Coordinates of N, CA and C in Angstrom, one line a residue:
M1 N 103.6 76.3 124.7 CA 102.5 76.4 123.7 C 102.6 75.2 122.7
S2 N 101.5 74.6 122.5 CA 101.5 73.4 121.6 C 101.7 73.9 120.2
G3 N 102.1 72.9 119.3 CA 102.3 73.2 117.9 C 101.1 73.8 117.2
A4 N 99.9 73.2 117.6 CA 98.6 73.7 117.0 C 98.4 75.1 117.4
A5 N 98.6 75.4 118.7 CA 98.3 76.7 119.3 C 99.3 77.7 118.7
A6 N 100.6 77.3 118.5 CA 101.5 78.2 117.9 C 101.1 78.5 116.4
G7 N 100.7 77.4 115.7 CA 100.2 77.6 114.3 C 99.0 78.6 114.3
D8 N 98.1 78.4 115.2 CA 96.9 79.4 115.2 C 97.4 80.8 115.5
R9 N 98.4 80.9 116.4 CA 98.9 82.3 116.7 C 99.5 82.9 115.5
Y10 N 100.3 82.1 114.7 CA 101.0 82.7 113.5 C 99.9 83.0 112.5
A11 N 98.9 82.2 112.3 CA 97.9 82.4 111.4 C 97.1 83.8 111.7
I12 N 96.8 84.0 113.0 CA 96.2 85.2 113.4 C 97.1 86.4 113.1
L13 N 98.4 86.2 113.5 CA 99.3 87.4 113.2 C 99.4 87.7 111.7
A14 N 99.4 86.7 110.9 CA 99.4 86.9 109.4 C 98.2 87.6 109.0
L15 N 97.0 87.2 109.5 CA 95.8 87.8 109.2 C 95.8 89.3 109.6
I16 N 96.3 89.6 110.8 CA 96.3 91.0 111.3 C 97.3 91.8 110.4
L17 N 98.4 91.2 110.1 CA 99.4 91.9 109.3 C 98.8 92.2 107.9
T18 N 98.1 91.3 107.3 CA 97.4 91.5 106.0 C 96.4 92.6 106.1
A19 N 95.6 92.5 107.2 CA 94.5 93.6 107.3 C 95.2 95.0 107.4
Q20 N 96.3 95.1 108.2 CA 97.0 96.3 108.4 C 97.6 96.8 107.1
T21 N 98.1 95.9 106.3 CA 98.7 96.2 105.0 C 97.6 96.7 104.1
F22 N 96.6 95.8 103.9 CA 95.6 96.2 102.9 C 94.8 97.4 103.2
A23 N 94.7 97.7 104.5 CA 94.0 99.0 105.0 C 94.8 100.2 104.5
N24 N 96.1 100.1 104.2 CA 96.9 101.3 103.9 C 97.2 101.4 102.4
V25 N 96.9 100.4 101.6 CA 97.2 100.4 100.2 C 96.5 101.6 99.5
G26 N 95.2 101.7 99.7 CA 94.4 102.8 99.1 C 94.7 104.1 99.6
P27 N 94.5 104.3 100.9 CA 94.8 105.7 101.5 C 96.2 106.2 101.3
L28 N 97.2 105.4 101.4 CA 98.6 105.8 101.3 C 99.0 105.8 99.8
G29 N 98.3 105.1 99.0 CA 98.5 105.1 97.5 C 97.9 106.3 96.8
I30 N 96.9 106.9 97.4 CA 96.2 108.0 96.8 C 97.1 109.2 96.5
P31 N 98.0 109.6 97.4 CA 98.9 110.7 97.1 C 99.7 110.5 95.8
A32 N 100.0 109.2 95.5 CA 100.8 108.9 94.3 C 100.0 109.1 93.1
I33 N 98.7 109.2 93.2 CA 97.9 109.5 92.0 C 97.1 110.8 92.1
A34 N 97.6 111.6 93.0 CA 97.0 112.9 93.3 C 96.9 113.8 92.0
G35 N 98.0 113.7 91.2 CA 98.0 114.5 90.0 C 96.9 114.1 89.0
V36 N 96.6 112.8 88.9 CA 95.5 112.4 88.0 C 94.2 112.8 88.6
I37 N 94.0 112.6 89.9 CA 92.8 113.0 90.5 C 92.6 114.5 90.4
R38 N 93.7 115.3 90.6 CA 93.6 116.7 90.5 C 93.2 117.2 89.1
D39 N 93.7 116.6 88.1 CA 93.3 116.9 86.7 C 91.9 116.6 86.4
D40 N 91.5 115.4 86.9 CA 90.1 115.0 86.6 C 89.1 115.8 87.3
L41 N 89.4 116.2 88.6 CA 88.4 117.0 89.4 C 88.6 118.5 89.3
G42 N 89.7 118.9 88.6 CA 90.0 120.3 88.5 C 90.4 120.9 89.9
L43 N 91.2 120.3 90.6 CA 91.6 120.7 91.9 C 92.8 121.6 91.9
T44 N 93.0 122.4 92.9 CA 94.2 123.2 93.1 C 95.3 122.3 93.6
L45 N 96.6 122.8 93.6 CA 97.7 122.0 94.2 C 97.5 121.8 95.7
T46 N 97.0 122.8 96.4 CA 96.7 122.7 97.8 C 95.7 121.6 98.1
Q47 N 94.6 121.6 97.3 CA 93.6 120.6 97.5 C 94.2 119.2 97.3
A48 N 94.9 119.0 96.2 CA 95.5 117.8 95.9 C 96.5 117.3 96.9
G49 N 97.1 118.2 97.6 CA 98.1 117.9 98.6 C 97.5 117.5 99.9
S50 N 96.2 117.7 100.1 CA 95.6 117.5 101.4 C 94.9 116.1 101.5
F51 N 95.0 115.2 100.6 CA 94.3 113.9 100.6 C 94.7 113.1 101.9
L52 N 96.0 113.0 102.1 CA 96.4 112.1 103.2 C 96.0 112.7 104.6
S53 N 96.0 114.0 104.7 CA 95.6 114.5 106.0 C 94.2 114.3 106.3
A54 N 93.3 114.3 105.2 CA 91.9 114.1 105.4 C 91.6 112.7 106.0
Y55 N 92.4 111.7 105.4 CA 92.2 110.3 105.9 C 92.5 110.2 107.4
Y56 N 93.5 110.9 107.8 CA 94.0 110.7 109.2 C 93.1 111.5 110.3
V57 N 92.2 112.3 109.8 CA 91.2 112.9 110.8 C 90.4 111.8 111.4
G58 N 90.0 110.8 110.6 CA 89.2 109.7 111.2 C 89.9 108.9 112.3
P59 N 91.1 108.5 112.1 CA 91.8 107.8 113.3 C 92.0 108.7 114.5
I60 N 92.2 110.0 114.2 CA 92.4 111.0 115.4 C 91.1 110.9 116.2
L61 N 90.0 111.0 115.5 CA 88.7 111.0 116.2 C 88.2 109.6 116.8
M62 N 88.7 108.5 116.2 CA 88.1 107.2 116.4 C 88.9 106.3 117.3
S63 N 90.2 106.5 117.4 CA 91.1 105.5 118.0 C 90.7 105.3 119.5
L64 N 90.5 106.3 120.2 CA 90.1 106.0 121.6 C 88.7 105.3 121.8
P65 N 87.7 105.8 121.1 CA 86.4 105.1 121.2 C 86.5 103.6 120.6
A66 N 87.4 103.4 119.6 CA 87.5 102.1 119.1 C 88.1 101.1 120.1
G67 N 89.1 101.6 120.9 CA 89.6 100.8 122.0 C 88.5 100.3 122.9
T68 N 87.7 101.3 123.3 CA 86.6 100.9 124.2 C 85.6 100.0 123.5
M69 N 85.4 100.1 122.2 CA 84.5 99.2 121.5 C 85.1 97.8 121.5
A70 N 86.4 97.7 121.2 CA 87.0 96.4 121.2 C 87.0 95.7 122.6
D71 N 87.1 96.5 123.6 CA 87.0 96.0 125.0 C 85.6 95.5 125.3
R72 N 84.6 96.3 124.9 CA 83.2 96.0 125.2 C 82.6 94.9 124.3
W73 N 82.8 95.0 123.0 CA 82.2 94.1 122.0 C 83.0 93.0 121.5
G74 N 84.3 93.1 121.7 CA 85.3 92.1 121.3 C 86.0 92.6 120.1
V75 N 87.2 91.9 119.9 CA 88.1 92.2 118.8 C 87.5 91.9 117.4
K76 N 86.9 90.8 117.2 CA 86.5 90.4 115.9 C 85.5 91.3 115.3
P77 N 84.3 91.6 116.0 CA 83.4 92.5 115.3 C 84.0 93.9 115.1
T78 N 84.8 94.4 116.0 CA 85.4 95.7 115.8 C 86.4 95.7 114.6
L79 N 87.2 94.7 114.5 CA 88.1 94.5 113.3 C 87.3 94.5 112.0
V80 N 86.3 93.7 112.0 CA 85.5 93.5 110.7 C 84.8 94.8 110.4
V81 N 84.2 95.4 111.3 CA 83.5 96.7 111.0 C 84.5 97.8 110.6
G82 N 85.6 97.9 111.2 CA 86.6 98.8 110.8 C 87.0 98.6 109.4
Q83 N 87.3 97.4 109.0 CA 87.7 97.1 107.6 C 86.6 97.4 106.6
V84 N 85.4 97.1 107.0 CA 84.2 97.3 106.1 C 84.1 98.9 105.9
I85 N 84.2 99.6 106.9 CA 84.1 101.1 106.8 C 85.2 101.6 105.9
I86 N 86.4 101.1 106.0 CA 87.5 101.5 105.1 C 87.1 101.2 103.6
A87 N 86.7 99.9 103.4 CA 86.3 99.5 102.1 C 85.2 100.3 101.5
V88 N 84.1 100.6 102.3 CA 83.0 101.3 101.8 C 83.4 102.8 101.5
G89 N 84.2 103.3 102.4 CA 84.7 104.7 102.3 C 85.5 104.9 101.0
L90 N 86.4 103.9 100.8 CA 87.3 104.0 99.6 C 86.4 103.8 98.3
A91 N 85.5 102.9 98.4 CA 84.6 102.7 97.2 C 83.8 104.0 96.9
A92 N 83.4 104.7 98.0 CA 82.7 106.0 97.8 C 83.7 107.0 97.2
V93 N 84.9 107.0 97.7 CA 85.9 108.0 97.2 C 86.1 107.8 95.7
S94 N 86.0 106.5 95.3 CA 86.2 106.3 93.8 C 85.1 106.9 93.0
A95 N 84.0 107.3 93.6 CA 82.9 107.9 92.9 C 82.8 109.4 93.1
A96 N 83.8 110.0 94.0 CA 83.7 111.4 94.3 C 83.8 112.3 93.1
G97 N 83.0 113.3 93.1 CA 83.0 114.2 91.9 C 83.5 115.6 92.2
A98 N 83.8 115.8 93.5 CA 84.3 117.2 93.9 C 85.2 117.0 95.1
Y99 N 86.0 118.1 95.3 CA 86.9 118.1 96.4 C 86.2 117.9 97.8
S100 N 85.1 118.6 98.0 CA 84.5 118.4 99.3 C 84.0 117.0 99.6
S101 N 83.4 116.4 98.6 CA 83.0 115.0 98.8 C 84.3 114.0 99.0
L102 N 85.3 114.3 98.3 CA 86.5 113.5 98.3 C 87.1 113.6 99.8
I103 N 87.2 114.8 100.3 CA 87.8 115.0 101.7 C 86.9 114.3 102.7
V104 N 85.6 114.5 102.6 CA 84.6 113.9 103.6 C 84.7 112.4 103.5
L105 N 84.7 111.8 102.4 CA 84.7 110.4 102.2 C 86.1 109.8 102.7
L106 N 87.2 110.5 102.4 CA 88.5 110.0 102.9 C 88.5 110.0 104.4
G107 N 87.9 111.1 105.0 CA 87.8 111.1 106.5 C 86.9 110.0 107.0
A108 N 85.8 109.7 106.3 CA 85.0 108.6 106.8 C 85.7 107.3 106.7
A109 N 86.5 107.0 105.6 CA 87.3 105.8 105.5 C 88.3 105.8 106.6
G110 N 88.8 106.9 107.0 CA 89.8 107.0 108.1 C 89.2 106.5 109.4
V111 N 87.9 106.7 109.6 CA 87.2 106.3 110.8 C 87.4 104.7 110.9
G112 N 87.3 104.0 109.8 CA 87.5 102.6 109.8 C 88.9 102.2 110.3
Y113 N 89.9 103.0 109.8 CA 91.3 102.8 110.2 C 91.5 103.1 111.7
G114 N 90.8 104.1 112.2 CA 90.8 104.4 113.6 C 90.2 103.2 114.4
M115 N 89.4 102.4 113.9 CA 88.9 101.2 114.5 C 89.9 100.1 114.4
L116 N 90.5 100.0 113.2 CA 91.4 98.8 113.0 C 92.6 98.9 113.8
N117 N 93.3 100.0 113.8 CA 94.6 100.1 114.4 C 94.7 99.7 115.9
P118 N 93.9 100.3 116.8 CA 94.0 99.9 118.2 C 93.4 98.4 118.4
T119 N 92.5 98.1 117.6 CA 91.8 96.8 117.8 C 92.8 95.7 117.3
S120 N 93.5 95.9 116.3 CA 94.5 94.9 115.8 C 95.6 94.8 116.8
T121 N 96.0 95.9 117.5 CA 97.0 95.8 118.5 C 96.5 94.9 119.6
K122 N 95.2 95.1 120.0 CA 94.7 94.2 121.1 C 94.7 92.8 120.7
A123 N 94.3 92.5 119.4 CA 94.3 91.2 118.9 C 95.7 90.5 119.0
V124 N 96.7 91.2 118.6 CA 98.1 90.7 118.6 C 98.5 90.5 120.1
M125 N 98.2 91.4 120.9 CA 98.5 91.2 122.4 C 97.8 90.0 122.9
A126 N 96.6 89.7 122.6 CA 95.8 88.6 123.1 C 96.4 87.3 122.6
W127 N 96.9 87.3 121.4 CA 97.4 86.0 120.7 C 98.9 85.8 120.9
S128 N 99.6 86.7 121.6 CA 101.0 86.6 121.7 C 101.4 86.4 123.2
P129 N 102.4 85.5 123.4 CA 102.9 85.4 124.8 C 103.6 86.7 125.2
P130 N 103.6 87.0 126.5 CA 104.1 88.2 127.0 C 105.6 88.5 126.5
A131 N 106.4 87.5 126.4 CA 107.8 87.7 126.0 C 107.9 88.1 124.5
Q132 N 106.9 87.9 123.7 CA 106.9 88.2 122.3 C 106.0 89.3 121.8
R133 N 105.3 89.9 122.8 CA 104.3 90.9 122.4 C 104.8 92.1 121.6
A134 N 105.9 92.7 122.1 CA 106.5 93.9 121.4 C 106.9 93.5 120.0
T135 N 107.5 92.3 119.8 CA 107.9 91.9 118.5 C 106.7 91.7 117.6
A136 N 105.7 91.1 118.1 CA 104.5 90.8 117.3 C 103.8 92.1 117.0
V137 N 103.7 93.1 117.9 CA 103.1 94.4 117.6 C 103.9 95.1 116.6
G138 N 105.3 95.0 116.7 CA 106.2 95.6 115.7 C 105.9 95.1 114.3
L139 N 105.7 93.7 114.2 CA 105.4 93.1 113.0 C 104.1 93.6 112.4
K140 N 103.1 93.7 113.2 CA 101.8 94.2 112.8 C 101.9 95.6 112.3
Q141 N 102.7 96.4 112.9 CA 102.9 97.8 112.5 C 103.6 97.9 111.1
V142 N 104.3 96.9 110.7 CA 105.0 96.9 109.4 C 103.9 97.1 108.3
G143 N 102.7 96.6 108.6 CA 101.7 96.8 107.6 C 101.4 98.2 107.1
L144 N 101.6 99.2 108.0 CA 101.3 100.5 107.6 C 102.3 101.0 106.5
P145 N 103.6 100.9 106.7 CA 104.5 101.4 105.6 C 104.5 100.4 104.5
F146 N 104.3 99.1 104.7 CA 104.3 98.1 103.6 C 103.0 98.4 102.7
G147 N 101.9 98.6 103.4 CA 100.7 99.0 102.6 C 100.9 100.3 101.8
G148 N 101.5 101.2 102.5 CA 101.8 102.5 101.8 C 102.7 102.3 100.6
A149 N 103.8 101.5 100.8 CA 104.7 101.3 99.6 C 104.0 100.5 98.5
L150 N 103.2 99.5 98.8 CA 102.4 98.8 97.8 C 101.5 99.8 97.1
G151 N 100.7 100.6 97.8 CA 99.8 101.5 97.2 C 100.5 102.5 96.3
A152 N 101.6 103.0 96.8 CA 102.4 104.0 96.0 C 102.9 103.4 94.7
A153 N 103.2 102.1 94.8 CA 103.7 101.4 93.6 C 102.6 101.0 92.7
L154 N 101.5 100.5 93.2 CA 100.5 99.9 92.4 C 99.4 100.8 91.9
L155 N 99.0 101.8 92.7 CA 97.9 102.6 92.3 C 98.3 103.5 91.0
P156 N 99.5 104.0 90.9 CA 99.8 104.7 89.7 C 99.7 103.8 88.4
L157 N 100.2 102.6 88.6 CA 100.1 101.6 87.5 C 98.7 101.3 87.1
L158 N 97.9 101.1 88.1 CA 96.4 100.8 87.9 C 95.7 102.0 87.3
A159 N 96.1 103.2 87.8 CA 95.4 104.4 87.4 C 95.7 104.6 85.9
V160 N 96.9 104.2 85.4 CA 97.2 104.4 84.0 C 96.4 103.4 83.2
V161 N 96.3 102.2 83.7 CA 95.6 101.1 82.9 C 94.1 101.1 83.0
I162 N 93.6 101.4 84.2 CA 92.1 101.3 84.3 C 91.5 102.6 84.8
G163 N 92.3 103.6 85.1 CA 91.8 104.8 85.6 C 91.9 104.9 87.2
W164 N 91.9 106.2 87.7 CA 92.1 106.3 89.1 C 90.9 105.8 89.9
R165 N 89.7 105.9 89.4 CA 88.6 105.5 90.2 C 88.6 104.0 90.4
L166 N 88.9 103.2 89.3 CA 88.9 101.8 89.4 C 90.2 101.3 90.2
A167 N 91.2 102.1 90.2 CA 92.4 101.8 91.0 C 92.0 101.9 92.5
I168 N 91.3 102.9 92.9 CA 90.9 103.1 94.3 C 89.9 102.0 94.6
L169 N 89.0 101.7 93.7 CA 88.0 100.6 93.9 C 88.7 99.3 94.1
A170 N 89.8 99.0 93.4 CA 90.6 97.8 93.6 C 91.2 97.8 95.0
A171 N 91.7 98.9 95.5 CA 92.2 99.0 96.9 C 91.1 98.7 97.9
A172 N 89.9 99.2 97.6 CA 88.7 99.0 98.5 C 88.4 97.5 98.5
A173 N 88.5 96.8 97.3 CA 88.3 95.4 97.2 C 89.3 94.6 98.1
L174 N 90.5 95.0 98.1 CA 91.5 94.3 98.9 C 91.1 94.3 100.4
I175 N 90.7 95.5 100.9 CA 90.4 95.5 102.3 C 89.1 94.8 102.6
A176 N 88.2 94.8 101.6 CA 86.9 94.0 101.8 C 87.2 92.5 101.8
V177 N 88.1 92.1 101.1 CA 88.6 90.7 101.1 C 89.1 90.4 102.5
S178 N 90.0 91.3 103.0 CA 90.5 91.1 104.3 C 89.5 91.1 105.4
A179 N 88.4 91.9 105.3 CA 87.3 91.9 106.2 C 86.6 90.5 106.2
V180 N 86.4 90.0 105.0 CA 85.7 88.7 104.9 C 86.6 87.6 105.6
A181 N 87.9 87.7 105.3 CA 88.9 86.7 105.9 C 88.9 86.8 107.4
T182 N 88.8 88.0 107.9 CA 88.8 88.2 109.4 C 87.5 87.6 109.9
A183 N 86.4 87.9 109.3 CA 85.1 87.3 109.8 C 85.1 85.8 109.8
L184 N 85.8 85.2 108.9 CA 85.9 83.8 108.8 C 86.9 83.1 109.7
V185 N 88.1 83.8 109.8 CA 89.2 83.1 110.5 C 89.4 83.6 112.0
Y186 N 89.2 84.9 112.2 CA 89.6 85.4 113.6 C 88.6 84.9 114.6
R187 N 89.2 84.6 115.8 CA 88.3 84.3 116.9 C 88.9 84.9 118.2
D188 N 88.1 85.5 119.0 CA 88.5 86.1 120.2 C 89.0 85.0 121.2

């Protein structure tokens, strides 16, 4: 592989790792601010404890269809649309006024993650030589716990300074920036 091709490969891998990380900052950071959300919306402990599970309903329902979409339409549009759905879903979550809307909107944002995860794996596979694919996919998967750690560290700080709604909106902005970067940089 030429130096330029290797450089392109590393740039794509960095892009995918960034997308995977930013996609998890908001959803996995929300449990860290569940107490603030609970107080604001008047939720029970059980309701406050169910935020993360609501987000993962989307990937459960969407992962298989998303793989088919990536195969049929290509990686780039599926990656971009998945990230946009997460961003829009989180932006809507920031405006939620009740438990029912919060859960539905988190589930909708999860649909975007259901598109992102299998599609980003396909992207890494396509851009990596066979002997390095497992390592590259492993690196991409680091984005999930890394994004969760960032979200759990940053969202409580942001919630104290600017409020929980703007904290979640900031997380939505991160994944929106990643969607734009993907649209500009990624190529099938």
